[in-house]
Amino acid sequence: GAVVSQHPSRVICKSGTSVKIECRSLDFQATTMFWYRQFPKKSLMLMATSNEGSKATYEQGVEKDKFLINHASLTLSTLTVTSAHPEDSSFYICSARAPSGTANTNEQFFGPGTRLTVL
Amino acid sequence: AQSVTQLDSHVSVSEGTPVLLRCNYSSSYSPSLFWYVQHPNKGLQLLLKYTSAATLVKGINGFEAEFKKSETSFHLTKPSAHMSDAAEYFCVTRGGNQFYFGTGTSLTVIP
């Protein structure tokens, strides 16, 4: 159990286009999901916290109009990179927080990541 | 505030020899600590976690970590390295809703 999927796993797009990345919790409901960005050979940087049915909370320095997050259901959060530029190229990883009252309460389960390349 | 410091950015070991990846934590209260492994272009896989139940935590693939409050450490060890252990390892602590990642240690296993 506790599987998180991401789609697509890899995307290449032209500069100026928008790209949507999906994060799904496959076998549990996640009221909270997180989006991270990872630069080559670097650690994960938290971009935003996505709460179902409300606006995402962005970390300092992350442009909310650039990285649109929608958490429309308890199993799906989406990250849209708008008007992508080459500097947005990165590895994007989502995670979902385990439900309260379970053995894994507050643990995060990570998706496999999405490699975005902007030409 | 919670944070973790991974003391080595790169570790190289020979296959069959012990592995030690070091992590120190900073926390104002009893922390939740995790070790994750990331293989190239892959997501993160949980190796083990400490949540105050036992100081010696056994994880998957033969890894274990010992929580030492006196040293504020949570080092990851494995008795005998395997080629498949070559990867990036992250020490992580949790504060409220958020996870705080160390900068990672790249493990190289030499045949």
JSON list of C-alpha atoms in Angstrom, two decimals:
[
{"chain": "A", "resi": 1, "resn": "GLY", "atom": "CA", "xyz": [0.00, 0.00, 0.00]},
{"chain": "A", "resi": 2, "resn": "ALA", "atom": "CA", "xyz": [0.82, 3.72, 0.14]},
{"chain": "A", "resi": 3, "resn": "VAL", "atom": "CA", "xyz": [1.77, 4.12, -3.49]},
{"chain": "A", "resi": 4, "resn": "VAL", "atom": "CA", "xyz": [2.14, 7.52, -5.10]},
{"chain": "A", "resi": 5, "resn": "SER", "atom": "CA", "xyz": [2.35, 7.87, -8.85]},
{"chain": "A", "resi": 6, "resn": "GLN", "atom": "CA", "xyz": [3.39, 10.74, -11.07]},
{"chain": "A", "resi": 7, "resn": "HIS", "atom": "CA", "xyz": [2.60, 11.37, -14.69]},
{"chain": "A", "resi": 8, "resn": "PRO", "atom": "CA", "xyz": [4.39, 11.91, -16.92]},
{"chain": "A", "resi": 9, "resn": "SER", "atom": "CA", "xyz": [7.72, 10.47, -15.83]},
{"chain": "A", "resi": 10, "resn": "ARG", "atom": "CA", "xyz": [9.54, 12.52, -18.39]},
{"chain": "A", "resi": 11, "resn": "VAL", "atom": "CA", "xyz": [8.51, 15.51, -20.52]},
{"chain": "A", "resi": 12, "resn": "ILE", "atom": "CA", "xyz": [10.31, 17.68, -23.02]},
{"chain": "A", "resi": 13, "resn": "CYS", "atom": "CA", "xyz": [8.68, 20.93, -24.09]},
{"chain": "A", "resi": 14, "resn": "LYS", "atom": "CA", "xyz": [9.44, 24.11, -25.94]},
{"chain": "A", "resi": 15, "resn": "SER", "atom": "CA", "xyz": [10.15, 27.35, -24.15]},
{"chain": "A", "resi": 16, "resn": "GLY", "atom": "CA", "xyz": [6.97, 29.32, -23.53]},
{"chain": "A", "resi": 17, "resn": "THR", "atom": "CA", "xyz": [4.63, 26.36, -23.29]},
{"chain": "A", "resi": 18, "resn": "SER", "atom": "CA", "xyz": [2.92, 25.10, -20.14]},
{"chain": "A", "resi": 19, "resn": "VAL", "atom": "CA", "xyz": [3.35, 21.65, -18.68]},
{"chain": "A", "resi": 20, "resn": "LYS", "atom": "CA", "xyz": [1.07, 19.84, -16.25]},
{"chain": "A", "resi": 21, "resn": "ILE", "atom": "CA", "xyz": [2.38, 17.16, -13.89]},
{"chain": "A", "resi": 22, "resn": "GLU", "atom": "CA", "xyz": [-0.02, 14.89, -12.02]},
{"chain": "A", "resi": 23, "resn": "CYS", "atom": "CA", "xyz": [0.53, 13.34, -8.62]},
{"chain": "A", "resi": 24, "resn": "ARG", "atom": "CA", "xyz": [-1.84, 10.61, -7.46]},
{"chain": "A", "resi": 25, "resn": "SER", "atom": "CA", "xyz": [-2.15, 8.65, -4.25]},
{"chain": "A", "resi": 26, "resn": "LEU", "atom": "CA", "xyz": [-3.26, 5.27, -5.54]},
{"chain": "A", "resi": 27, "resn": "ASP", "atom": "CA", "xyz": [-4.49, 3.46, -2.46]},
{"chain": "A", "resi": 28, "resn": "PHE", "atom": "CA", "xyz": [-5.11, 6.11, 0.17]},
{"chain": "A", "resi": 29, "resn": "GLN", "atom": "CA", "xyz": [-6.63, 9.54, 0.49]},
{"chain": "A", "resi": 30, "resn": "ALA", "atom": "CA", "xyz": [-4.19, 12.36, 0.97]},
{"chain": "A", "resi": 31, "resn": "THR", "atom": "CA", "xyz": [-5.48, 15.65, 2.28]},
{"chain": "A", "resi": 32, "resn": "THR", "atom": "CA", "xyz": [-1.99, 17.06, 2.00]},
{"chain": "A", "resi": 33, "resn": "MET", "atom": "CA", "xyz": [0.50, 16.67, -0.80]},
{"chain": "A", "resi": 34, "resn": "PHE", "atom": "CA", "xyz": [3.86, 18.29, -1.29]},
{"chain": "A", "resi": 35, "resn": "TRP", "atom": "CA", "xyz": [5.79, 19.37, -4.35]},
{"chain": "A", "resi": 36, "resn": "TYR", "atom": "CA", "xyz": [9.57, 19.34, -4.39]},
{"chain": "A", "resi": 37, "resn": "ARG", "atom": "CA", "xyz": [12.14, 20.37, -6.91]},
{"chain": "A", "resi": 38, "resn": "GLN", "atom": "CA", "xyz": [15.51, 18.71, -7.18]},
{"chain": "A", "resi": 39, "resn": "PHE", "atom": "CA", "xyz": [18.45, 20.15, -9.06]},
{"chain": "A", "resi": 40, "resn": "PRO", "atom": "CA", "xyz": [21.19, 17.84, -10.36]},
{"chain": "A", "resi": 41, "resn": "LYS", "atom": "CA", "xyz": [23.20, 16.32, -7.53]},
{"chain": "A", "resi": 42, "resn": "LYS", "atom": "CA", "xyz": [21.33, 18.46, -5.02]},
{"chain": "A", "resi": 43, "resn": "SER", "atom": "CA", "xyz": [18.84, 17.90, -2.26]},
{"chain": "A", "resi": 44, "resn": "LEU", "atom": "CA", "xyz": [15.11, 18.31, -2.52]},
{"chain": "A", "resi": 45, "resn": "MET", "atom": "CA", "xyz": [13.69, 21.78, -2.17]},
{"chain": "A", "resi": 46, "resn": "LEU", "atom": "CA", "xyz": [10.12, 22.08, -0.95]},
{"chain": "A", "resi": 47, "resn": "MET", "atom": "CA", "xyz": [8.17, 24.25, -3.35]},
{"chain": "A", "resi": 48, "resn": "ALA", "atom": "CA", "xyz": [4.70, 24.16, -1.91]},
{"chain": "A", "resi": 49, "resn": "THR", "atom": "CA", "xyz": [2.22, 22.35, 0.27]},
{"chain": "A", "resi": 50, "resn": "SER", "atom": "CA", "xyz": [-0.99, 21.39, -1.45]},
{"chain": "A", "resi": 51, "resn": "ASN", "atom": "CA", "xyz": [-4.14, 21.01, 0.63]},
{"chain": "A", "resi": 52, "resn": "GLU", "atom": "CA", "xyz": [-7.27, 19.45, -0.79]},
{"chain": "A", "resi": 53, "resn": "GLY", "atom": "CA", "xyz": [-9.96, 22.01, -1.42]},
{"chain": "A", "resi": 54, "resn": "SER", "atom": "CA", "xyz": [-7.88, 25.05, -0.55]},
{"chain": "A", "resi": 55, "resn": "LYS", "atom": "CA", "xyz": [-5.07, 27.14, -1.93]},
{"chain": "A", "resi": 56, "resn": "ALA", "atom": "CA", "xyz": [-1.55, 25.82, -1.87]},
{"chain": "A", "resi": 57, "resn": "THR", "atom": "CA", "xyz": [1.00, 27.26, 0.50]},
{"chain": "A", "resi": 58, "resn": "TYR", "atom": "CA", "xyz": [4.16, 28.27, -1.32]},
{"chain": "A", "resi": 59, "resn": "GLU", "atom": "CA", "xyz": [7.63, 28.43, 0.12]},
{"chain": "A", "resi": 60, "resn": "GLN", "atom": "CA", "xyz": [9.52, 31.69, 0.04]},
{"chain": "A", "resi": 61, "resn": "GLY", "atom": "CA", "xyz": [10.98, 32.42, -3.35]},
{"chain": "A", "resi": 62, "resn": "VAL", "atom": "CA", "xyz": [8.62, 30.16, -5.29]},
{"chain": "A", "resi": 63, "resn": "GLU", "atom": "CA", "xyz": [6.46, 32.03, -7.78]},
{"chain": "A", "resi": 64, "resn": "LYS", "atom": "CA", "xyz": [2.85, 30.97, -7.31]},
{"chain": "A", "resi": 65, "resn": "ASP", "atom": "CA", "xyz": [1.84, 32.32, -10.72]},
{"chain": "A", "resi": 66, "resn": "LYS", "atom": "CA", "xyz": [4.62, 30.33, -12.33]},
{"chain": "A", "resi": 67, "resn": "PHE", "atom": "CA", "xyz": [3.95, 27.06, -10.56]},
{"chain": "A", "resi": 68, "resn": "LEU", "atom": "CA", "xyz": [0.20, 26.54, -10.34]},
{"chain": "A", "resi": 69, "resn": "ILE", "atom": "CA", "xyz": [-0.95, 23.87, -7.92]},
{"chain": "A", "resi": 70, "resn": "ASN", "atom": "CA", "xyz": [-4.41, 22.38, -7.84]},
{"chain": "A", "resi": 71, "resn": "HIS", "atom": "CA", "xyz": [-5.49, 19.76, -5.30]},
{"chain": "A", "resi": 72, "resn": "ALA", "atom": "CA", "xyz": [-9.00, 19.11, -6.52]},
{"chain": "A", "resi": 73, "resn": "SER", "atom": "CA", "xyz": [-9.54, 15.71, -4.94]},
{"chain": "A", "resi": 74, "resn": "LEU", "atom": "CA", "xyz": [-8.20, 13.59, -2.11]},
{"chain": "A", "resi": 75, "resn": "THR", "atom": "CA", "xyz": [-6.11, 11.54, -4.51]},
{"chain": "A", "resi": 76, "resn": "LEU", "atom": "CA", "xyz": [-4.89, 14.03, -7.08]},
{"chain": "A", "resi": 77, "resn": "SER", "atom": "CA", "xyz": [-2.72, 17.13, -7.05]},
{"chain": "A", "resi": 78, "resn": "THR", "atom": "CA", "xyz": [-1.41, 18.80, -10.17]},
{"chain": "A", "resi": 79, "resn": "LEU", "atom": "CA", "xyz": [1.53, 21.11, -10.73]},
{"chain": "A", "resi": 80, "resn": "THR", "atom": "CA", "xyz": [1.44, 23.27, -13.85]},
{"chain": "A", "resi": 81, "resn": "VAL", "atom": "CA", "xyz": [4.62, 24.98, -14.91]},
{"chain": "A", "resi": 82, "resn": "THR", "atom": "CA", "xyz": [3.39, 27.96, -16.89]},
{"chain": "A", "resi": 83, "resn": "SER", "atom": "CA", "xyz": [5.35, 29.59, -19.71]},
{"chain": "A", "resi": 84, "resn": "ALA", "atom": "CA", "xyz": [8.22, 27.24, -19.08]},
{"chain": "A", "resi": 85, "resn": "HIS", "atom": "CA", "xyz": [11.79, 28.35, -19.68]},
{"chain": "A", "resi": 86, "resn": "PRO", "atom": "CA", "xyz": [15.04, 26.38, -19.76]},
{"chain": "A", "resi": 87, "resn": "GLU", "atom": "CA", "xyz": [15.82, 27.36, -16.17]},
{"chain": "A", "resi": 88, "resn": "ASP", "atom": "CA", "xyz": [12.67, 25.48, -15.11]},
{"chain": "A", "resi": 89, "resn": "SER", "atom": "CA", "xyz": [14.25, 22.25, -16.27]},
{"chain": "A", "resi": 90, "resn": "SER", "atom": "CA", "xyz": [14.50, 20.04, -13.22]},
{"chain": "A", "resi": 91, "resn": "PHE", "atom": "CA", "xyz": [13.34, 16.89, -11.49]},
{"chain": "A", "resi": 92, "resn": "TYR", "atom": "CA", "xyz": [9.99, 17.46, -9.80]},
{"chain": "A", "resi": 93, "resn": "ILE", "atom": "CA", "xyz": [8.92, 15.09, -7.04]},
{"chain": "A", "resi": 94, "resn": "CYS", "atom": "CA", "xyz": [5.62, 14.98, -5.23]},
{"chain": "A", "resi": 95, "resn": "SER", "atom": "CA", "xyz": [4.75, 13.33, -1.96]},
{"chain": "A", "resi": 96, "resn": "ALA", "atom": "CA", "xyz": [1.55, 12.57, -0.15]},
{"chain": "A", "resi": 97, "resn": "ARG", "atom": "CA", "xyz": [1.08, 12.63, 3.58]},
{"chain": "A", "resi": 98, "resn": "ALA", "atom": "CA", "xyz": [-0.32, 9.49, 5.13]},
{"chain": "A", "resi": 99, "resn": "PRO", "atom": "CA", "xyz": [-3.75, 9.86, 6.73]},
{"chain": "A", "resi": 100, "resn": "SER", "atom": "CA", "xyz": [-4.08, 10.58, 10.42]},
{"chain": "A", "resi": 101, "resn": "GLY", "atom": "CA", "xyz": [-4.86, 7.64, 12.66]},
{"chain": "A", "resi": 102, "resn": "THR", "atom": "CA", "xyz": [-2.89, 5.11, 10.66]},
{"chain": "A", "resi": 103, "resn": "ALA", "atom": "CA", "xyz": [0.36, 3.39, 11.53]},
{"chain": "A", "resi": 104, "resn": "ASN", "atom": "CA", "xyz": [2.17, 5.73, 9.14]},
{"chain": "A", "resi": 105, "resn": "THR", "atom": "CA", "xyz": [0.57, 8.93, 10.35]},
{"chain": "A", "resi": 106, "resn": "ASN", "atom": "CA", "xyz": [2.45, 11.99, 9.13]},
{"chain": "A", "resi": 107, "resn": "GLU", "atom": "CA", "xyz": [4.85, 9.94, 7.06]},
{"chain": "A", "resi": 108, "resn": "GLN", "atom": "CA", "xyz": [5.28, 11.11, 3.48]},
{"chain": "A", "resi": 109, "resn": "PHE", "atom": "CA", "xyz": [5.17, 8.76, 0.53]},
{"chain": "A", "resi": 110, "resn": "PHE", "atom": "CA", "xyz": [7.07, 9.95, -2.51]},
{"chain": "A", "resi": 111, "resn": "GLY", "atom": "CA", "xyz": [6.25, 9.68, -6.16]},
{"chain": "A", "resi": 112, "resn": "PRO", "atom": "CA", "xyz": [8.87, 8.51, -8.68]},
{"chain": "A", "resi": 113, "resn": "GLY", "atom": "CA", "xyz": [9.47, 12.02, -9.99]},
{"chain": "A", "resi": 114, "resn": "THR", "atom": "CA", "xyz": [9.04, 13.83, -13.29]},
{"chain": "A", "resi": 115, "resn": "ARG", "atom": "CA", "xyz": [12.00, 14.93, -15.36]},
{"chain": "A", "resi": 116, "resn": "LEU", "atom": "CA", "xyz": [11.15, 18.23, -17.11]},
{"chain": "A", "resi": 117, "resn": "THR", "atom": "CA", "xyz": [13.38, 19.47, -19.90]},
{"chain": "A", "resi": 118, "resn": "VAL", "atom": "CA", "xyz": [12.59, 22.82, -21.47]},
{"chain": "A", "resi": 119, "resn": "LEU", "atom": "CA", "xyz": [14.25, 23.48, -24.79]},
{"chain": "B", "resi": 1, "resn": "ALA", "atom": "CA", "xyz": [13.78, 24.58, 14.36]},
{"chain": "B", "resi": 2, "resn": "GLN", "atom": "CA", "xyz": [14.41, 21.15, 12.94]},
{"chain": "B", "resi": 3, "resn": "SER", "atom": "CA", "xyz": [17.31, 20.42, 10.62]},
{"chain": "B", "resi": 4, "resn": "VAL", "atom": "CA", "xyz": [19.71, 17.68, 9.68]},
{"chain": "B", "resi": 5, "resn": "THR", "atom": "CA", "xyz": [23.31, 17.82, 8.55]},
{"chain": "B", "resi": 6, "resn": "GLN", "atom": "CA", "xyz": [24.86, 15.10, 6.47]},
{"chain": "B", "resi": 7, "resn": "LEU", "atom": "CA", "xyz": [28.55, 15.21, 7.19]},
{"chain": "B", "resi": 8, "resn": "ASP", "atom": "CA", "xyz": [29.81, 13.63, 3.98]},
{"chain": "B", "resi": 9, "resn": "SER", "atom": "CA", "xyz": [28.75, 14.58, 0.47]},
{"chain": "B", "resi": 10, "resn": "HIS", "atom": "CA", "xyz": [30.50, 11.53, -1.02]},
{"chain": "B", "resi": 11, "resn": "VAL", "atom": "CA", "xyz": [31.41, 8.14, 0.44]},
{"chain": "B", "resi": 12, "resn": "SER", "atom": "CA", "xyz": [33.24, 5.37, -1.41]},
{"chain": "B", "resi": 13, "resn": "VAL", "atom": "CA", "xyz": [33.50, 1.83, -0.12]},
{"chain": "B", "resi": 14, "resn": "SER", "atom": "CA", "xyz": [34.61, -1.46, -1.57]},
{"chain": "B", "resi": 15, "resn": "GLU", "atom": "CA", "xyz": [32.02, -4.14, -2.17]},
{"chain": "B", "resi": 16, "resn": "GLY", "atom": "CA", "xyz": [31.65, -6.30, 0.91]},
{"chain": "B", "resi": 17, "resn": "THR", "atom": "CA", "xyz": [32.97, -3.70, 3.35]},
{"chain": "B", "resi": 18, "resn": "PRO", "atom": "CA", "xyz": [30.89, -1.76, 5.90]},
{"chain": "B", "resi": 19, "resn": "VAL", "atom": "CA", "xyz": [28.98, 1.38, 5.06]},
{"chain": "B", "resi": 20, "resn": "LEU", "atom": "CA", "xyz": [28.69, 4.40, 7.35]},
{"chain": "B", "resi": 21, "resn": "LEU", "atom": "CA", "xyz": [26.72, 7.47, 6.31]},
{"chain": "B", "resi": 22, "resn": "ARG", "atom": "CA", "xyz": [26.68, 10.17, 8.93]},
{"chain": "B", "resi": 23, "resn": "CYS", "atom": "CA", "xyz": [23.82, 12.43, 9.93]},
{"chain": "B", "resi": 24, "resn": "ASN", "atom": "CA", "xyz": [23.46, 14.88, 12.80]},
{"chain": "B", "resi": 25, "resn": "TYR", "atom": "CA", "xyz": [20.17, 16.44, 13.73]},
{"chain": "B", "resi": 26, "resn": "SER", "atom": "CA", "xyz": [19.07, 19.60, 15.44]},
{"chain": "B", "resi": 27, "resn": "SER", "atom": "CA", "xyz": [15.75, 19.61, 17.21]},
{"chain": "B", "resi": 28, "resn": "SER", "atom": "CA", "xyz": [14.21, 21.24, 20.21]},
{"chain": "B", "resi": 29, "resn": "TYR", "atom": "CA", "xyz": [12.30, 18.07, 21.06]},
{"chain": "B", "resi": 30, "resn": "SER", "atom": "CA", "xyz": [12.35, 14.36, 20.30]},
{"chain": "B", "resi": 31, "resn": "PRO", "atom": "CA", "xyz": [12.68, 14.23, 16.54]},
{"chain": "B", "resi": 32, "resn": "SER", "atom": "CA", "xyz": [11.26, 11.99, 13.87]},
{"chain": "B", "resi": 33, "resn": "LEU", "atom": "CA", "xyz": [14.13, 10.95, 11.64]},
{"chain": "B", "resi": 34, "resn": "PHE", "atom": "CA", "xyz": [14.22, 9.10, 8.36]},
{"chain": "B", "resi": 35, "resn": "TRP", "atom": "CA", "xyz": [16.71, 7.79, 5.86]},
{"chain": "B", "resi": 36, "resn": "TYR", "atom": "CA", "xyz": [15.71, 7.68, 2.20]},
{"chain": "B", "resi": 37, "resn": "VAL", "atom": "CA", "xyz": [17.58, 6.29, -0.78]},
{"chain": "B", "resi": 38, "resn": "GLN", "atom": "CA", "xyz": [17.35, 7.62, -4.31]},
{"chain": "B", "resi": 39, "resn": "HIS", "atom": "CA", "xyz": [18.67, 5.74, -7.29]},
{"chain": "B", "resi": 40, "resn": "PRO", "atom": "CA", "xyz": [19.48, 7.72, -10.46]},
{"chain": "B", "resi": 41, "resn": "ASN", "atom": "CA", "xyz": [16.42, 9.37, -11.99]},
{"chain": "B", "resi": 42, "resn": "LYS", "atom": "CA", "xyz": [14.18, 7.62, -9.50]},
{"chain": "B", "resi": 43, "resn": "GLY", "atom": "CA", "xyz": [11.99, 8.72, -6.63]},
{"chain": "B", "resi": 44, "resn": "LEU", "atom": "CA", "xyz": [12.78, 8.32, -2.97]},
{"chain": "B", "resi": 45, "resn": "GLN", "atom": "CA", "xyz": [12.46, 5.03, -1.16]},
{"chain": "B", "resi": 46, "resn": "LEU", "atom": "CA", "xyz": [12.17, 4.89, 2.62]},
{"chain": "B", "resi": 47, "resn": "LEU", "atom": "CA", "xyz": [14.95, 2.83, 4.19]},
{"chain": "B", "resi": 48, "resn": "LEU", "atom": "CA", "xyz": [13.99, 3.27, 7.82]},
{"chain": "B", "resi": 49, "resn": "LYS", "atom": "CA", "xyz": [12.53, 5.69, 10.33]},
{"chain": "B", "resi": 50, "resn": "TYR", "atom": "CA", "xyz": [12.98, 6.57, 13.97]},
{"chain": "B", "resi": 51, "resn": "THR", "atom": "CA", "xyz": [9.96, 7.65, 15.97]},
{"chain": "B", "resi": 52, "resn": "SER", "atom": "CA", "xyz": [11.19, 7.18, 19.55]},
{"chain": "B", "resi": 53, "resn": "ALA", "atom": "CA", "xyz": [10.13, 3.56, 19.93]},
{"chain": "B", "resi": 54, "resn": "ALA", "atom": "CA", "xyz": [13.64, 2.03, 19.80]},
{"chain": "B", "resi": 55, "resn": "THR", "atom": "CA", "xyz": [17.04, 3.65, 19.40]},
{"chain": "B", "resi": 56, "resn": "LEU", "atom": "CA", "xyz": [18.34, 1.01, 17.01]},
{"chain": "B", "resi": 57, "resn": "VAL", "atom": "CA", "xyz": [16.21, 0.96, 13.91]},
{"chain": "B", "resi": 58, "resn": "LYS", "atom": "CA", "xyz": [16.41, -1.78, 11.33]},
{"chain": "B", "resi": 59, "resn": "GLY", "atom": "CA", "xyz": [15.43, -0.99, 7.78]},
{"chain": "B", "resi": 60, "resn": "ILE", "atom": "CA", "xyz": [15.25, -2.64, 4.42]},
{"chain": "B", "resi": 61, "resn": "ASN", "atom": "CA", "xyz": [18.15, -4.11, 2.45]},
{"chain": "B", "resi": 62, "resn": "GLY", "atom": "CA", "xyz": [20.23, -4.71, 5.56]},
{"chain": "B", "resi": 63, "resn": "PHE", "atom": "CA", "xyz": [20.50, -1.07, 6.60]},
{"chain": "B", "resi": 64, "resn": "GLU", "atom": "CA", "xyz": [20.12, 0.11, 10.15]},
{"chain": "B", "resi": 65, "resn": "ALA", "atom": "CA", "xyz": [20.56, 3.34, 12.06]},
{"chain": "B", "resi": 66, "resn": "GLU", "atom": "CA", "xyz": [21.10, 4.17, 15.70]},
{"chain": "B", "resi": 67, "resn": "PHE", "atom": "CA", "xyz": [19.57, 7.20, 17.36]},
{"chain": "B", "resi": 68, "resn": "LYS", "atom": "CA", "xyz": [22.06, 8.71, 19.83]},
{"chain": "B", "resi": 69, "resn": "LYS", "atom": "CA", "xyz": [20.62, 11.59, 21.74]},
{"chain": "B", "resi": 70, "resn": "SER", "atom": "CA", "xyz": [23.89, 12.42, 23.50]},
{"chain": "B", "resi": 71, "resn": "GLU", "atom": "CA", "xyz": [25.56, 12.87, 20.13]},
{"chain": "B", "resi": 72, "resn": "THR", "atom": "CA", "xyz": [22.50, 14.18, 18.27]},
{"chain": "B", "resi": 73, "resn": "SER", "atom": "CA", "xyz": [23.30, 11.65, 15.60]},
{"chain": "B", "resi": 74, "resn": "PHE", "atom": "CA", "xyz": [21.39, 9.19, 13.44]},
{"chain": "B", "resi": 75, "resn": "HIS", "atom": "CA", "xyz": [24.06, 7.49, 11.37]},
{"chain": "B", "resi": 76, "resn": "LEU", "atom": "CA", "xyz": [23.15, 4.91, 8.73]},
{"chain": "B", "resi": 77, "resn": "THR", "atom": "CA", "xyz": [25.13, 1.68, 8.59]},
{"chain": "B", "resi": 78, "resn": "LYS", "atom": "CA", "xyz": [25.27, -1.57, 6.70]},
{"chain": "B", "resi": 79, "resn": "PRO", "atom": "CA", "xyz": [27.70, -4.40, 7.48]},
{"chain": "B", "resi": 80, "resn": "SER", "atom": "CA", "xyz": [28.53, -5.29, 3.90]},
{"chain": "B", "resi": 81, "resn": "ALA", "atom": "CA", "xyz": [28.06, -3.08, 0.87]},
{"chain": "B", "resi": 82, "resn": "HIS", "atom": "CA", "xyz": [26.55, -4.41, -2.32]},
{"chain": "B", "resi": 83, "resn": "MET", "atom": "CA", "xyz": [26.93, -2.94, -5.77]},
{"chain": "B", "resi": 84, "resn": "SER", "atom": "CA", "xyz": [23.21, -2.18, -5.83]},
{"chain": "B", "resi": 85, "resn": "ASP", "atom": "CA", "xyz": [23.64, 0.10, -2.80]},
{"chain": "B", "resi": 86, "resn": "ALA", "atom": "CA", "xyz": [25.29, 2.76, -4.97]},
{"chain": "B", "resi": 87, "resn": "ALA", "atom": "CA", "xyz": [22.85, 5.68, -4.80]},
{"chain": "B", "resi": 88, "resn": "GLU", "atom": "CA", "xyz": [22.11, 8.99, -3.14]},
{"chain": "B", "resi": 89, "resn": "TYR", "atom": "CA", "xyz": [21.06, 8.85, 0.51]},
{"chain": "B", "resi": 90, "resn": "PHE", "atom": "CA", "xyz": [19.09, 11.50, 2.33]},
{"chain": "B", "resi": 91, "resn": "CYS", "atom": "CA", "xyz": [18.72, 12.00, 6.06]},
{"chain": "B", "resi": 92, "resn": "VAL", "atom": "CA", "xyz": [15.39, 13.68, 6.78]},
{"chain": "B", "resi": 93, "resn": "THR", "atom": "CA", "xyz": [13.66, 15.09, 9.81]},
{"chain": "B", "resi": 94, "resn": "ARG", "atom": "CA", "xyz": [10.06, 16.10, 10.21]},
{"chain": "B", "resi": 95, "resn": "GLY", "atom": "CA", "xyz": [8.70, 19.23, 11.79]},
{"chain": "B", "resi": 96, "resn": "GLY", "atom": "CA", "xyz": [4.93, 19.44, 11.85]},
{"chain": "B", "resi": 97, "resn": "ASN", "atom": "CA", "xyz": [3.74, 18.97, 8.31]},
{"chain": "B", "resi": 98, "resn": "GLN", "atom": "CA", "xyz": [7.09, 19.46, 6.67]},
{"chain": "B", "resi": 99, "resn": "PHE", "atom": "CA", "xyz": [10.07, 17.29, 5.89]},
{"chain": "B", "resi": 100, "resn": "TYR", "atom": "CA", "xyz": [13.53, 18.81, 6.10]},
{"chain": "B", "resi": 101, "resn": "PHE", "atom": "CA", "xyz": [16.13, 17.15, 3.91]},
{"chain": "B", "resi": 102, "resn": "GLY", "atom": "CA", "xyz": [19.84, 16.88, 4.38]},
{"chain": "B", "resi": 103, "resn": "THR", "atom": "CA", "xyz": [22.04, 17.72, 1.42]},
{"chain": "B", "resi": 104, "resn": "GLY", "atom": "CA", "xyz": [22.53, 14.07, 0.57]},
{"chain": "B", "resi": 105, "resn": "THR", "atom": "CA", "xyz": [25.42, 11.63, 0.54]},
{"chain": "B", "resi": 106, "resn": "SER", "atom": "CA", "xyz": [26.42, 9.96, -2.69]},
{"chain": "B", "resi": 107, "resn": "LEU", "atom": "CA", "xyz": [27.53, 6.38, -2.05]},
{"chain": "B", "resi": 108, "resn": "THR", "atom": "CA", "xyz": [29.89, 4.73, -4.52]},
{"chain": "B", "resi": 109, "resn": "VAL", "atom": "CA", "xyz": [30.57, 1.01, -4.25]},
{"chain": "B", "resi": 110, "resn": "ILE", "atom": "CA", "xyz": [33.81, -0.15, -5.81]},
{"chain": "B", "resi": 111, "resn": "PRO", "atom": "CA", "xyz": [33.87, -3.70, -7.16]}
]
